[in-house]
Amino acid sequence: GLKAKVVSPTSLNQVWGAYATVSDAFGYVYQDGGHEFYVLTFPTANTTWAFDASTKEWAERPMTISSTFPARHRASCYAFFNRMHIVGDYSNGKVYELSATTYTDDSDAITRQRIFPHAYSEKDRIRLKEFELDCETGVGASNITISWSKDGGHTYSATTFDRSLGAASAYKTRLVVRSLGIARDWLFKISMTGAVKAVIRDAIARPRNEQTK
């Protein structure tokens, strides 16, 4: 009695359609923290995507393998056993537990990257006063690199800014970049590599004429 429903947006379908091979794709489903994930790996394309059924959003789930980033996720099989999410590593045969409170991949650093939506004005160029990242701070020593594009994501700023998440318990730390200049199309990118908890809630790009609290 169930009916199939398309959950992949047109933009993502175009990405997958450009892969040389999709017939070898495989997936698995698991639930964690009130979310249900469908994880889809394309071995030939060397990439992995995950769909969150609760938020209806897709995200790439890459790893760094043999100095290559992004690369497909190591998990090639899945089982829920003894209240643990168990996965098998396709490259070395190891078995791991997937855990939201483990901040490394088998002791290797996890690279996290997010690109925010475009801030675009067809009529006037936008002069930005500052960009503030709203995330959980005070989680331990780690930096977030903030860069931006003014040409639709083709290139990013040569000068990037590193902002510290703050030492443990420094919960009032703010991540702000100022004096950004002017552009018609803004696109911000952040990246972080560190064995700490990473919670990104939002980002705020404030125009020059907007008041800052």
Short mmCIF file of C-alpha atoms in Angstrom, two decimals:
data_model
loop_
_atom_site.label_atom_id
_atom_site.label_comp_id
_atom_site.label_asym_id
_atom_site.label_seq_id
_atom_site.Cartn_x
_atom_site.Cartn_y
_atom_site.Cartn_z
CA GLY A 1 0.00 0.00 0.00
CA LEU A 2 3.00 2.33 0.01
CA LYS A 3 3.72 4.76 -2.81
CA ALA A 4 7.13 5.82 -4.10
CA LYS A 5 8.03 9.49 -3.75
CA VAL A 6 10.99 11.35 -5.25
CA VAL A 7 13.12 12.88 -2.48
CA SER A 8 16.14 13.99 -4.51
CA PRO A 9 16.06 17.59 -5.83
CA THR A 10 16.69 18.34 -9.49
CA SER A 11 20.12 19.83 -8.72
CA LEU A 12 21.27 16.61 -7.03
CA ASN A 13 19.83 14.46 -9.81
CA GLN A 14 22.00 16.44 -12.23
CA VAL A 15 25.07 15.75 -10.09
CA TRP A 16 24.37 12.02 -10.02
CA GLY A 17 23.54 12.02 -13.71
CA ALA A 18 27.06 13.24 -14.45
CA TYR A 19 28.65 10.22 -12.74
CA ALA A 20 30.20 7.75 -15.21
CA THR A 21 28.61 4.82 -13.37
CA VAL A 22 25.62 4.67 -11.02
CA SER A 23 24.69 0.99 -11.40
CA ASP A 24 27.08 0.02 -8.58
CA ALA A 25 25.42 2.32 -6.02
CA PHE A 26 24.28 0.78 -2.74
CA GLY A 27 22.60 2.13 0.38
CA TYR A 28 21.54 1.43 3.94
CA VAL A 29 19.16 3.02 6.44
CA TYR A 30 19.62 3.69 10.15
CA GLN A 31 18.01 5.75 12.91
CA ASP A 32 19.93 7.87 15.41
CA GLY A 33 18.99 10.76 17.68
CA GLY A 34 15.44 10.97 16.33
CA HIS A 35 16.65 11.13 12.72
CA GLU A 36 16.33 8.48 10.03
CA PHE A 37 19.16 8.45 7.50
CA TYR A 38 19.38 6.86 4.07
CA VAL A 39 23.06 6.61 3.13
CA LEU A 40 23.83 6.15 -0.57
CA THR A 41 27.34 5.36 -1.85
CA PHE A 42 28.58 5.50 -5.47
CA PRO A 43 31.83 3.46 -5.45
CA THR A 44 33.00 4.34 -8.97
CA ALA A 45 32.30 8.03 -8.41
CA ASN A 46 34.04 7.71 -5.01
CA THR A 47 31.36 9.63 -3.14
CA THR A 48 28.67 9.13 -0.50
CA TRP A 49 25.44 11.07 0.13
CA ALA A 50 23.02 10.89 3.07
CA PHE A 51 19.33 11.84 3.20
CA ASP A 52 17.83 12.92 6.52
CA ALA A 53 14.17 11.88 6.38
CA SER A 54 13.24 14.17 9.29
CA THR A 55 14.61 17.38 7.73
CA LYS A 56 14.17 16.26 4.09
CA GLU A 57 17.72 17.39 3.33
CA TRP A 58 20.66 15.76 1.56
CA ALA A 59 24.31 16.19 2.52
CA GLU A 60 27.50 14.73 1.15
CA ARG A 61 29.19 12.44 3.66
CA PRO A 62 32.83 12.37 2.58
CA MET A 63 35.97 11.09 4.26
CA THR A 64 39.70 11.60 3.81
CA ILE A 65 41.19 8.34 2.50
CA SER A 66 44.86 8.09 1.49
CA SER A 67 45.09 11.91 1.54
CA THR A 68 42.13 12.18 -0.86
CA PHE A 69 39.28 14.49 0.14
CA PRO A 70 36.47 14.14 -0.55
CA ALA A 71 36.27 10.37 -0.92
CA ARG A 72 33.46 7.88 -0.35
CA HIS A 73 32.56 6.86 3.18
CA ARG A 74 34.35 3.77 4.44
CA ALA A 75 31.13 1.96 5.39
CA SER A 76 30.18 -0.75 2.89
CA CYS A 77 27.67 -2.62 5.07
CA TYR A 78 25.53 -1.90 8.13
CA ALA A 79 23.89 -3.73 11.05
CA PHE A 80 22.22 -2.68 14.29
CA PHE A 81 23.61 -4.97 16.99
CA ASN A 82 23.63 -4.77 20.79
CA ARG A 83 22.25 -1.20 20.61
CA MET A 84 25.15 -0.13 18.37
CA HIS A 85 25.32 1.04 14.75
CA ILE A 86 27.92 -1.28 13.23
CA VAL A 87 29.56 -0.72 9.82
CA GLY A 88 32.25 -2.58 7.88
CA ASP A 89 35.19 -0.82 6.22
CA TYR A 90 35.49 -1.68 2.52
CA SER A 91 39.22 -0.81 2.42
CA ASN A 92 40.63 -2.86 5.31
CA GLY A 93 37.89 -5.14 6.66
CA LYS A 94 37.67 -3.39 10.04
CA VAL A 95 34.37 -3.12 11.92
CA TYR A 96 33.41 0.20 13.52
CA GLU A 97 30.65 1.65 15.66
CA LEU A 98 29.00 4.78 14.25
CA SER A 99 28.73 7.24 17.12
CA ALA A 100 27.77 10.92 17.23
CA THR A 101 30.04 11.41 20.24
CA THR A 102 33.19 10.09 18.58
CA TYR A 103 35.03 12.95 16.85
CA THR A 104 37.57 11.02 14.77
CA ASP A 105 37.38 8.32 12.09
CA ASP A 106 39.48 5.47 13.50
CA SER A 107 41.82 8.14 14.96
CA ASP A 108 41.91 10.08 11.64
CA ALA A 109 40.75 13.70 11.63
CA ILE A 110 37.25 14.44 10.31
CA THR A 111 36.99 17.26 7.78
CA ARG A 112 33.69 19.13 7.96
CA GLN A 113 32.69 21.60 5.28
CA ARG A 114 29.57 23.65 4.64
CA ILE A 115 28.69 26.06 1.85
CA PHE A 116 25.83 28.43 2.64
CA PRO A 117 23.13 29.60 0.18
CA HIS A 118 23.80 32.55 -2.13
CA ALA A 119 23.17 36.09 -0.91
CA TYR A 120 22.37 37.75 -4.22
CA SER A 121 21.07 41.15 -5.35
CA GLU A 122 20.11 41.67 -8.98
CA LYS A 123 19.68 45.43 -8.55
CA ASP A 124 22.43 46.65 -6.23
CA ARG A 125 25.71 45.32 -4.97
CA ILE A 126 25.79 44.31 -1.30
CA ARG A 127 28.36 45.81 1.05
CA LEU A 128 28.77 43.50 4.02
CA LYS A 129 29.77 44.74 7.43
CA GLU A 130 30.39 41.31 8.93
CA PHE A 131 29.71 37.60 8.75
CA GLU A 132 28.93 35.74 11.98
CA LEU A 133 28.76 31.99 12.34
CA ASP A 134 26.28 30.75 14.93
CA CYS A 135 27.69 27.51 16.29
CA GLU A 136 28.41 25.80 19.57
CA THR A 137 31.62 27.17 21.08
CA GLY A 138 33.64 26.36 24.15
CA VAL A 139 34.00 22.73 23.05
CA GLY A 140 37.80 22.67 22.95
CA ALA A 141 40.68 23.91 20.86
CA SER A 142 39.86 23.86 17.16
CA ASN A 143 39.64 26.41 14.37
CA ILE A 144 37.06 27.10 11.68
CA THR A 145 38.29 28.51 8.37
CA ILE A 146 35.92 31.03 6.76
CA SER A 147 36.23 31.99 3.09
CA TRP A 148 33.88 33.50 0.54
CA SER A 149 33.18 33.72 -3.16
CA LYS A 150 32.01 36.72 -5.17
CA ASP A 151 31.62 34.89 -8.48
CA GLY A 152 29.01 32.24 -7.74
CA GLY A 153 31.37 29.72 -6.15
CA HIS A 154 33.88 29.42 -9.01
CA THR A 155 36.68 30.86 -6.86
CA TYR A 156 37.04 31.67 -3.17
CA SER A 157 38.95 34.35 -1.33
CA ALA A 158 42.71 33.91 -1.34
CA THR A 159 42.78 35.31 2.20
CA THR A 160 40.90 33.06 4.58
CA PHE A 161 40.16 33.74 8.22
CA ASP A 162 40.68 31.23 11.01
CA ARG A 163 38.42 31.66 14.01
CA SER A 164 38.82 29.64 17.19
CA LEU A 165 35.92 27.73 18.70
CA GLY A 166 37.30 28.74 22.05
CA ALA A 167 38.88 26.72 24.82
CA ALA A 168 36.75 24.29 26.78
CA SER A 169 33.93 26.10 28.65
CA ALA A 170 34.53 29.41 26.78
CA TYR A 171 30.87 29.41 25.75
CA LYS A 172 30.65 33.13 24.91
CA THR A 173 33.21 32.95 22.10
CA ARG A 174 31.95 34.64 18.90
CA LEU A 175 33.03 33.73 15.37
CA VAL A 176 32.91 36.97 13.39
CA VAL A 177 34.70 38.18 10.23
CA ARG A 178 34.54 41.90 9.38
CA SER A 179 35.49 44.28 6.53
CA LEU A 180 34.43 41.95 3.75
CA GLY A 181 33.93 44.45 0.94
CA ILE A 182 31.24 44.64 -1.71
CA ALA A 183 29.74 42.20 -4.23
CA ARG A 184 26.52 41.38 -6.05
CA ASP A 185 26.66 37.67 -5.19
CA TRP A 186 28.06 36.39 -1.89
CA LEU A 187 28.72 32.73 -1.11
CA PHE A 188 30.35 31.73 2.19
CA LYS A 189 32.19 28.49 2.89
CA ILE A 190 33.43 27.16 6.20
CA SER A 191 35.66 24.18 6.90
CA MET A 192 36.82 22.59 10.11
CA THR A 193 39.14 19.72 10.99
CA GLY A 194 39.33 18.90 14.65
CA ALA A 195 38.50 16.18 17.15
CA VAL A 196 35.78 18.21 18.86
CA LYS A 197 31.99 18.42 18.84
CA ALA A 198 30.74 20.36 15.80
CA VAL A 199 27.27 21.95 15.94
CA ILE A 200 26.49 24.63 13.34
CA ARG A 201 23.11 26.30 13.82
CA ASP A 202 23.06 29.26 11.43
CA ALA A 203 25.02 32.09 9.85
CA ILE A 204 24.30 35.82 9.61
CA ALA A 205 25.66 38.16 6.91
CA ARG A 206 25.04 41.75 8.04
CA PRO A 207 24.92 44.58 5.47
CA ARG A 208 26.82 47.78 6.20
CA ASN A 209 23.69 49.72 7.16
CA GLU A 210 22.32 47.10 9.58
CA GLN A 211 22.71 47.61 13.31
CA THR A 212 24.65 45.00 15.26
CA LYS A 213 23.51 43.99 18.71
#
